[in-house]
Amino acid sequence: MPETDRLLDEYAARFARGGSPDARDYLARAGAGAHELRELIDAFLIAAPPPAPGEEALALMTAWAAGKPPLAELRRRRGRLRDAVVDAIVEALRIDPARRARVAGHYQRLESGLLDLRRVDPRVLGAIAGAIGATVDDLARWGPRLRAEPVLMARMEMLAPPHPADEVDLLFGVAG
């Protein structure tokens, strides 16, 4: 069996089990056959019926569509408190406990859709995922939609008390 066929079978089996296979991973593994595999995956996805969403996915999509923070909903559905997530971040990244309030503020802004998840340090995302019993892919999939307009964000930053950027700001992508 050619490598592209084997990779397509693996991709299709994971998809059929309700997984969310990342086509980029399979394309990277295909090497020179990546173009052929891309076409095969595209054809498969066009023909394959989408898997039925689970209860959690429906709840998170409903929250997202209503403009509510899906990351907060994911945390709540997993039975985790915001304080526990903040503690996990502080512990995992060995942040000085005196900076916990700063971490809590940034995490609340992230969860509420005021920070861009793509700018957050991967170590922070790993700590959050571990704390809520999810994966980093789950966070990316259900990360917050940015809610504030750029002009509003700029005004909020102007009103915030000035302080030099620190490691916590850098970890959450709000400085640098």
Tab-separated table of N, CA and C in Angstrom, residues 24-155:
chain	number	residue	atom	x	y	z
A	24	ARG	N	-2.195	18.940	8.764
A	24	ARG	CA	-0.795	19.381	8.623
A	24	ARG	C	0.184	18.319	9.101
A	25	ASP	N	-0.181	17.613	10.165
A	25	ASP	CA	0.689	16.544	10.672
A	25	ASP	C	0.838	15.432	9.635
A	26	TYR	N	-0.269	15.054	9.016
A	26	TYR	CA	-0.241	13.989	8.018
A	26	TYR	C	0.507	14.426	6.766
A	27	LEU	N	0.321	15.684	6.365
A	27	LEU	CA	1.026	16.192	5.187
A	27	LEU	C	2.528	16.224	5.429
A	28	ALA	N	2.928	16.597	6.638
A	28	ALA	CA	4.363	16.610	6.957
A	28	ALA	C	4.933	15.201	6.897
A	29	ARG	N	4.165	14.228	7.362
A	29	ARG	CA	4.619	12.840	7.342
A	29	ARG	C	4.659	12.276	5.920
A	30	ALA	N	3.878	12.847	5.009
A	30	ALA	CA	3.807	12.342	3.643
A	30	ALA	C	5.023	12.706	2.816
A	31	GLY	N	5.779	13.705	3.257
A	31	GLY	CA	6.980	14.096	2.516
A	31	GLY	C	6.658	14.500	1.098
A	32	ALA	N	7.277	13.823	0.134
A	32	ALA	CA	7.099	14.154	-1.281
A	32	ALA	C	5.668	13.901	-1.753
A	33	GLY	N	4.927	13.073	-1.036
A	33	GLY	CA	3.545	12.780	-1.418
A	33	GLY	C	2.534	13.720	-0.800
A	34	ALA	N	2.998	14.823	-0.228
A	34	ALA	CA	2.107	15.742	0.480
A	34	ALA	C	1.027	16.320	-0.433
A	35	HIS	N	1.377	16.691	-1.651
A	35	HIS	CA	0.384	17.268	-2.556
A	35	HIS	C	-0.712	16.254	-2.862
A	36	GLU	N	-0.317	15.021	-3.145
A	36	GLU	CA	-1.297	13.961	-3.430
A	36	GLU	C	-2.176	13.703	-2.200
A	37	LEU	N	-1.549	13.642	-1.017
A	37	LEU	CA	-2.318	13.397	0.201
A	37	LEU	C	-3.288	14.546	0.473
A	38	ARG	N	-2.876	15.783	0.223
A	38	ARG	CA	-3.758	16.931	0.415
A	38	ARG	C	-5.017	16.778	-0.435
A	39	GLU	N	-4.844	16.361	-1.679
A	39	GLU	CA	-6.006	16.172	-2.551
A	39	GLU	C	-6.889	15.025	-2.061
A	40	LEU	N	-6.276	13.953	-1.580
A	40	LEU	CA	-7.046	12.825	-1.062
A	40	LEU	C	-7.828	13.208	0.197
A	41	ILE	N	-7.197	13.957	1.089
A	41	ILE	CA	-7.877	14.402	2.311
A	41	ILE	C	-9.020	15.344	1.958
A	42	ASP	N	-8.784	16.263	1.033
A	42	ASP	CA	-9.853	17.181	0.601
A	42	ASP	C	-11.050	16.398	0.056
A	43	ALA	N	-10.785	15.425	-0.805
A	43	ALA	CA	-11.866	14.628	-1.378
A	43	ALA	C	-12.588	13.840	-0.285
A	44	PHE	N	-11.833	13.301	0.665
A	44	PHE	CA	-12.440	12.557	1.766
A	44	PHE	C	-13.358	13.462	2.583
A	45	LEU	N	-12.884	14.651	2.937
A	45	LEU	CA	-13.679	15.555	3.774
A	45	LEU	C	-14.935	16.056	3.064
A	46	ILE	N	-14.864	16.185	1.753
A	46	ILE	CA	-16.048	16.595	0.994
A	46	ILE	C	-17.086	15.486	1.010
A	47	ALA	N	-16.636	14.237	0.915
A	47	ALA	CA	-17.555	13.102	0.830
A	47	ALA	C	-18.013	12.578	2.189
A	48	ALA	N	-17.186	12.715	3.203
A	48	ALA	CA	-17.486	12.111	4.509
A	48	ALA	C	-18.508	12.952	5.267
A	49	PRO	N	-19.491	12.287	5.854
A	49	PRO	CA	-20.414	13.056	6.698
A	49	PRO	C	-19.679	13.509	7.955
A	50	PRO	N	-19.955	14.714	8.403
A	50	PRO	CA	-19.267	15.173	9.615
A	50	PRO	C	-19.722	14.339	10.810
A	51	PRO	N	-18.803	14.095	11.743
A	51	PRO	CA	-19.206	13.341	12.931
A	51	PRO	C	-20.188	14.171	13.762
A	52	ALA	N	-21.080	13.474	14.430
A	52	ALA	CA	-22.042	14.169	15.295
A	52	ALA	C	-21.296	14.805	16.458
A	53	PRO	N	-21.578	16.052	16.760
A	53	PRO	CA	-20.880	16.690	17.881
A	53	PRO	C	-21.371	16.121	19.209
A	54	GLY	N	-20.478	16.062	20.154
A	54	GLY	CA	-20.835	15.611	21.485
A	54	GLY	C	-21.525	16.719	22.262
A	55	GLU	N	-22.006	16.365	23.441
A	55	GLU	CA	-22.727	17.327	24.292
A	55	GLU	C	-21.841	18.519	24.637
A	56	GLU	N	-20.579	18.241	24.979
A	56	GLU	CA	-19.674	19.332	25.347
A	56	GLU	C	-19.425	20.252	24.159
A	57	ALA	N	-19.203	19.681	22.983
A	57	ALA	CA	-18.961	20.504	21.790
A	57	ALA	C	-20.163	21.392	21.496
A	58	LEU	N	-21.358	20.861	21.656
A	58	LEU	CA	-22.561	21.668	21.429
A	58	LEU	C	-22.651	22.822	22.434
A	59	ALA	N	-22.355	22.531	23.691
A	59	ALA	CA	-22.408	23.577	24.718
A	59	ALA	C	-21.375	24.663	24.446
A	60	LEU	N	-20.185	24.261	24.032
A	60	LEU	CA	-19.134	25.234	23.765
A	60	LEU	C	-19.446	26.059	22.518
A	61	MET	N	-19.997	25.412	21.505
A	61	MET	CA	-20.368	26.150	20.290
A	61	MET	C	-21.509	27.123	20.589
A	62	THR	N	-22.440	26.706	21.415
A	62	THR	CA	-23.538	27.593	21.804
A	62	THR	C	-23.002	28.817	22.541
A	63	ALA	N	-22.068	28.581	23.461
A	63	ALA	CA	-21.454	29.699	24.182
A	63	ALA	C	-20.730	30.618	23.208
A	64	TRP	N	-19.947	30.031	22.317
A	64	TRP	CA	-19.180	30.811	21.341
A	64	TRP	C	-20.115	31.645	20.468
A	65	ALA	N	-21.184	31.018	19.958
A	65	ALA	CA	-22.119	31.718	19.082
A	65	ALA	C	-22.852	32.840	19.809
A	66	ALA	N	-23.063	32.671	21.114
A	66	ALA	CA	-23.757	33.688	21.908
A	66	ALA	C	-22.807	34.790	22.373
A	67	GLY	N	-21.537	34.698	21.988
A	67	GLY	CA	-20.573	35.709	22.395
A	67	GLY	C	-20.043	35.507	23.799
A	68	LYS	N	-20.347	34.361	24.390
A	68	LYS	CA	-19.832	34.049	25.724
A	68	LYS	C	-18.484	33.358	25.565
A	69	PRO	N	-17.618	33.492	26.553
A	69	PRO	CA	-16.287	32.912	26.423
A	69	PRO	C	-16.301	31.376	26.494
A	70	PRO	N	-16.007	30.702	25.379
A	70	PRO	CA	-16.018	29.243	25.402
A	70	PRO	C	-14.935	28.660	26.299
A	71	LEU	N	-13.827	29.359	26.467
A	71	LEU	CA	-12.772	28.854	27.351
A	71	LEU	C	-13.276	28.796	28.794
A	72	ALA	N	-14.027	29.785	29.208
A	72	ALA	CA	-14.612	29.776	30.554
A	72	ALA	C	-15.638	28.647	30.672
A	73	GLU	N	-16.431	28.449	29.628
A	73	GLU	CA	-17.422	27.368	29.629
A	73	GLU	C	-16.728	26.005	29.685
A	74	LEU	N	-15.645	25.855	28.942
A	74	LEU	CA	-14.880	24.601	28.969
A	74	LEU	C	-14.359	24.337	30.382
A	75	ARG	N	-13.807	25.361	31.008
A	75	ARG	CA	-13.290	25.227	32.378
A	75	ARG	C	-14.415	24.835	33.335
A	76	ARG	N	-15.550	25.506	33.219
A	76	ARG	CA	-16.688	25.194	34.102
A	76	ARG	C	-17.208	23.777	33.870
A	77	ARG	N	-17.320	23.393	32.618
A	77	ARG	CA	-17.821	22.042	32.304
A	77	ARG	C	-16.886	20.965	32.835
A	78	ARG	N	-15.613	21.287	32.913
A	78	ARG	CA	-14.641	20.322	33.431
A	78	ARG	C	-14.540	20.393	34.956
A	79	GLY	N	-15.350	21.259	35.572
A	79	GLY	CA	-15.404	21.336	37.031
A	79	GLY	C	-14.193	21.977	37.674
A	80	ARG	N	-13.548	22.896	36.964
A	80	ARG	CA	-12.363	23.555	37.494
A	80	ARG	C	-12.682	24.999	37.848
A	81	LEU	N	-12.116	25.452	38.950
A	81	LEU	CA	-12.271	26.841	39.365
A	81	LEU	C	-11.171	27.689	38.737
A	82	ARG	N	-11.506	28.951	38.475
A	82	ARG	CA	-10.517	29.862	37.891
A	82	ARG	C	-9.272	29.952	38.782
A	83	ASP	N	-9.464	30.022	40.104
A	83	ASP	CA	-8.320	30.100	41.016
A	83	ASP	C	-7.404	28.894	40.880
A	84	ALA	N	-7.965	27.718	40.654
A	84	ALA	CA	-7.149	26.515	40.494
A	84	ALA	C	-6.314	26.591	39.216
A	85	VAL	N	-6.877	27.159	38.170
A	85	VAL	CA	-6.143	27.319	36.919
A	85	VAL	C	-4.994	28.307	37.115
A	86	VAL	N	-5.285	29.406	37.788
A	86	VAL	CA	-4.241	30.410	38.053
A	86	VAL	C	-3.124	29.786	38.884
A	87	ASP	N	-3.491	29.036	39.927
A	87	ASP	CA	-2.475	28.369	40.749
A	87	ASP	C	-1.631	27.416	39.915
A	88	ALA	N	-2.265	26.699	39.000
A	88	ALA	CA	-1.533	25.760	38.145
A	88	ALA	C	-0.534	26.493	37.251
A	89	ILE	N	-0.927	27.645	36.725
A	89	ILE	CA	-0.016	28.425	35.881
A	89	ILE	C	1.179	28.892	36.705
A	90	VAL	N	0.900	29.447	37.882
A	90	VAL	CA	1.966	29.947	38.752
A	90	VAL	C	2.937	28.820	39.104
A	91	GLU	N	2.389	27.670	39.452
A	91	GLU	CA	3.229	26.540	39.846
A	91	GLU	C	4.011	25.970	38.664
A	92	ALA	N	3.345	25.733	37.555
A	92	ALA	CA	3.994	25.113	36.397
A	92	ALA	C	5.120	25.971	35.828
A	93	LEU	N	4.932	27.280	35.847
A	93	LEU	CA	5.943	28.166	35.273
A	93	LEU	C	6.869	28.758	36.323
A	94	ARG	N	6.681	28.309	37.565
A	94	ARG	CA	7.516	28.759	38.690
A	94	ARG	C	7.562	30.281	38.779
A	95	ILE	N	6.378	30.862	38.705
A	95	ILE	CA	6.247	32.308	38.821
A	95	ILE	C	6.206	32.650	40.299
A	96	ASP	N	6.852	33.731	40.646
A	96	ASP	CA	6.863	34.194	42.034
A	96	ASP	C	5.422	34.346	42.514
A	97	PRO	N	5.065	33.685	43.626
A	97	PRO	CA	3.683	33.779	44.129
A	97	PRO	C	3.219	35.218	44.373
A	98	ALA	N	4.141	36.129	44.564
A	98	ALA	CA	3.764	37.532	44.737
A	98	ALA	C	3.162	38.107	43.447
A	99	ARG	N	3.375	37.440	42.308
A	99	ARG	CA	2.850	37.899	41.017
A	99	ARG	C	1.545	37.189	40.648
A	100	ARG	N	0.995	36.407	41.592
A	100	ARG	CA	-0.219	35.638	41.324
A	100	ARG	C	-1.371	36.526	40.876
A	101	ALA	N	-1.532	37.682	41.503
A	101	ALA	CA	-2.631	38.578	41.128
A	101	ALA	C	-2.480	39.031	39.678
A	102	ARG	N	-1.255	39.247	39.247
A	102	ARG	CA	-0.994	39.653	37.860
A	102	ARG	C	-1.377	38.510	36.917
A	103	VAL	N	-0.993	37.281	37.290
A	103	VAL	CA	-1.357	36.116	36.485
A	103	VAL	C	-2.879	35.988	36.431
A	104	ALA	N	-3.535	36.148	37.576
A	104	ALA	CA	-4.997	36.026	37.635
A	104	ALA	C	-5.669	37.053	36.725
A	105	GLY	N	-5.166	38.267	36.734
A	105	GLY	CA	-5.739	39.309	35.882
A	105	GLY	C	-5.585	38.987	34.406
A	106	HIS	N	-4.389	38.546	34.029
A	106	HIS	CA	-4.166	38.198	32.625
A	106	HIS	C	-4.990	36.980	32.226
A	107	TYR	N	-5.080	35.986	33.119
A	107	TYR	CA	-5.870	34.800	32.785
A	107	TYR	C	-7.348	35.178	32.611
A	108	GLN	N	-7.854	36.024	33.470
A	108	GLN	CA	-9.250	36.441	33.345
A	108	GLN	C	-9.465	37.173	32.026
A	109	ARG	N	-8.527	38.014	31.641
A	109	ARG	CA	-8.636	38.725	30.363
A	109	ARG	C	-8.574	37.740	29.195
A	110	LEU	N	-7.699	36.737	29.311
A	110	LEU	CA	-7.592	35.717	28.260
A	110	LEU	C	-8.893	34.944	28.131
A	111	GLU	N	-9.396	34.487	29.260
A	111	GLU	CA	-10.618	33.685	29.275
A	111	GLU	C	-11.819	34.489	28.780
A	112	SER	N	-11.807	35.786	28.992
A	112	SER	CA	-12.922	36.653	28.602
A	112	SER	C	-12.841	37.131	27.159
A	113	GLY	N	-11.762	36.785	26.481
A	113	GLY	CA	-11.641	37.179	25.083
A	113	GLY	C	-10.982	38.520	24.861
A	114	LEU	N	-10.287	39.032	25.860
A	114	LEU	CA	-9.611	40.320	25.713
A	114	LEU	C	-8.134	40.170	25.357
A	115	LEU	N	-7.623	38.944	25.393
A	115	LEU	CA	-6.248	38.679	24.978
A	115	LEU	C	-6.263	37.672	23.843
A	116	ASP	N	-5.293	37.793	22.961
A	116	ASP	CA	-5.174	36.913	21.811
A	116	ASP	C	-4.455	35.628	22.228
A	117	LEU	N	-5.151	34.514	22.164
A	117	LEU	CA	-4.601	33.220	22.545
A	117	LEU	C	-3.340	32.885	21.756
A	118	ARG	N	-3.259	33.360	20.534
A	118	ARG	CA	-2.098	33.060	19.683
A	118	ARG	C	-0.816	33.724	20.174
A	119	ARG	N	-0.950	34.744	21.005
A	119	ARG	CA	0.241	35.448	21.503
A	119	ARG	C	0.715	34.906	22.847
A	120	VAL	N	-0.059	34.005	23.437
A	120	VAL	CA	0.269	33.467	24.757
A	120	VAL	C	1.354	32.412	24.623
A	121	ASP	N	2.301	32.439	25.551
A	121	ASP	CA	3.405	31.485	25.561
A	121	ASP	C	2.855	30.051	25.615
A	122	PRO	N	3.385	29.153	24.797
A	122	PRO	CA	2.908	27.761	24.800
A	122	PRO	C	2.978	27.087	26.172
A	123	ARG	N	3.905	27.505	27.022
A	123	ARG	CA	3.987	26.916	28.366
A	123	ARG	C	2.771	27.296	29.202
A	124	VAL	N	2.268	28.513	29.008
A	124	VAL	CA	1.056	28.939	29.712
A	124	VAL	C	-0.121	28.102	29.217
A	125	LEU	N	-0.213	27.924	27.912
A	125	LEU	CA	-1.310	27.130	27.348
A	125	LEU	C	-1.253	25.694	27.863
A	126	GLY	N	-0.039	25.143	27.958
A	126	GLY	CA	0.106	23.794	28.491
A	126	GLY	C	-0.355	23.699	29.937
A	127	ALA	N	-0.031	24.712	30.733
A	127	ALA	CA	-0.458	24.724	32.140
A	127	ALA	C	-1.973	24.848	32.248
A	128	ILE	N	-2.572	25.691	31.414
A	128	ILE	CA	-4.032	25.851	31.423
A	128	ILE	C	-4.697	24.539	31.006
A	129	ALA	N	-4.203	23.957	29.920
A	129	ALA	CA	-4.780	22.698	29.431
A	129	ALA	C	-4.704	21.620	30.507
A	130	GLY	N	-3.549	21.498	31.154
A	130	GLY	CA	-3.404	20.506	32.209
A	130	GLY	C	-4.340	20.761	33.376
A	131	ALA	N	-4.529	22.020	33.704
A	131	ALA	CA	-5.371	22.373	34.853
A	131	ALA	C	-6.847	22.096	34.611
A	132	ILE	N	-7.283	22.199	33.352
A	132	ILE	CA	-8.707	21.974	33.090
A	132	ILE	C	-8.989	20.606	32.471
A	133	GLY	N	-7.941	19.788	32.357
A	133	GLY	CA	-8.149	18.454	31.812
A	133	GLY	C	-8.466	18.471	30.331
A	134	ALA	N	-7.770	19.314	29.604
A	134	ALA	CA	-7.983	19.453	28.169
A	134	ALA	C	-6.631	19.323	27.470
A	135	THR	N	-6.617	19.546	26.185
A	135	THR	CA	-5.375	19.582	25.425
A	135	THR	C	-5.168	21.013	24.927
A	136	VAL	N	-3.963	21.298	24.497
A	136	VAL	CA	-3.694	22.618	23.920
A	136	VAL	C	-4.543	22.793	22.655
A	137	ASP	N	-4.768	21.703	21.913
A	137	ASP	CA	-5.641	21.783	20.736
A	137	ASP	C	-7.058	22.181	21.125
A	138	ASP	N	-7.543	21.656	22.266
A	138	ASP	CA	-8.876	22.052	22.749
A	138	ASP	C	-8.912	23.556	22.994
A	139	LEU	N	-7.848	24.077	23.610
A	139	LEU	CA	-7.810	25.515	23.898
A	139	LEU	C	-7.834	26.309	22.601
A	140	ALA	N	-7.050	25.859	21.624
A	140	ALA	CA	-7.012	26.575	20.349
A	140	ALA	C	-8.369	26.516	19.660
A	141	ARG	N	-9.015	25.364	19.734
A	141	ARG	CA	-10.309	25.181	19.086
A	141	ARG	C	-11.382	26.024	19.767
A	142	TRP	N	-11.328	26.086	21.098
A	142	TRP	CA	-12.368	26.786	21.844
A	142	TRP	C	-11.853	28.051	22.508
A	143	GLY	N	-10.735	28.539	22.010
A	143	GLY	CA	-10.202	29.773	22.565
A	143	GLY	C	-11.167	30.916	22.352
A	144	PRO	N	-10.989	31.975	23.096
A	144	PRO	CA	-11.939	33.090	23.016
A	144	PRO	C	-11.850	33.829	21.701
A	145	ARG	N	-12.997	34.323	21.275
A	145	ARG	CA	-12.994	35.277	20.176
A	145	ARG	C	-12.569	36.592	20.791
A	146	LEU	N	-11.713	37.305	20.122
A	146	LEU	CA	-11.335	38.613	20.644
A	146	LEU	C	-12.554	39.514	20.585
A	147	ARG	N	-12.877	40.110	21.717
A	147	ARG	CA	-14.115	40.884	21.806
A	147	ARG	C	-13.899	42.374	21.665
A	148	ALA	N	-12.794	42.872	22.093
A	148	ALA	CA	-12.600	44.320	22.096
A	148	ALA	C	-12.067	44.789	20.748
A	149	GLU	N	-12.583	45.889	20.313
A	149	GLU	CA	-12.084	46.498	19.092
A	149	GLU	C	-10.695	47.079	19.370
A	150	PRO	N	-9.836	47.148	18.353
A	150	PRO	CA	-8.489	47.674	18.567
A	150	PRO	C	-8.461	49.054	19.213
A	151	VAL	N	-9.370	49.949	18.816
A	151	VAL	CA	-9.383	51.299	19.386
A	151	VAL	C	-9.729	51.232	20.870
A	152	LEU	N	-10.715	50.396	21.216
A	152	LEU	CA	-11.089	50.235	22.612
A	152	LEU	C	-9.928	49.666	23.416
A	153	MET	N	-9.240	48.668	22.852
A	153	MET	CA	-8.091	48.078	23.549
A	153	MET	C	-7.019	49.144	23.789
A	154	ALA	N	-6.753	49.966	22.788
A	154	ALA	CA	-5.742	51.009	22.944
A	154	ALA	C	-6.139	51.988	24.043
A	155	ARG	N	-7.410	52.352	24.099
A	155	ARG	CA	-7.874	53.264	25.151
A	155	ARG	C	-7.764	52.619	26.523
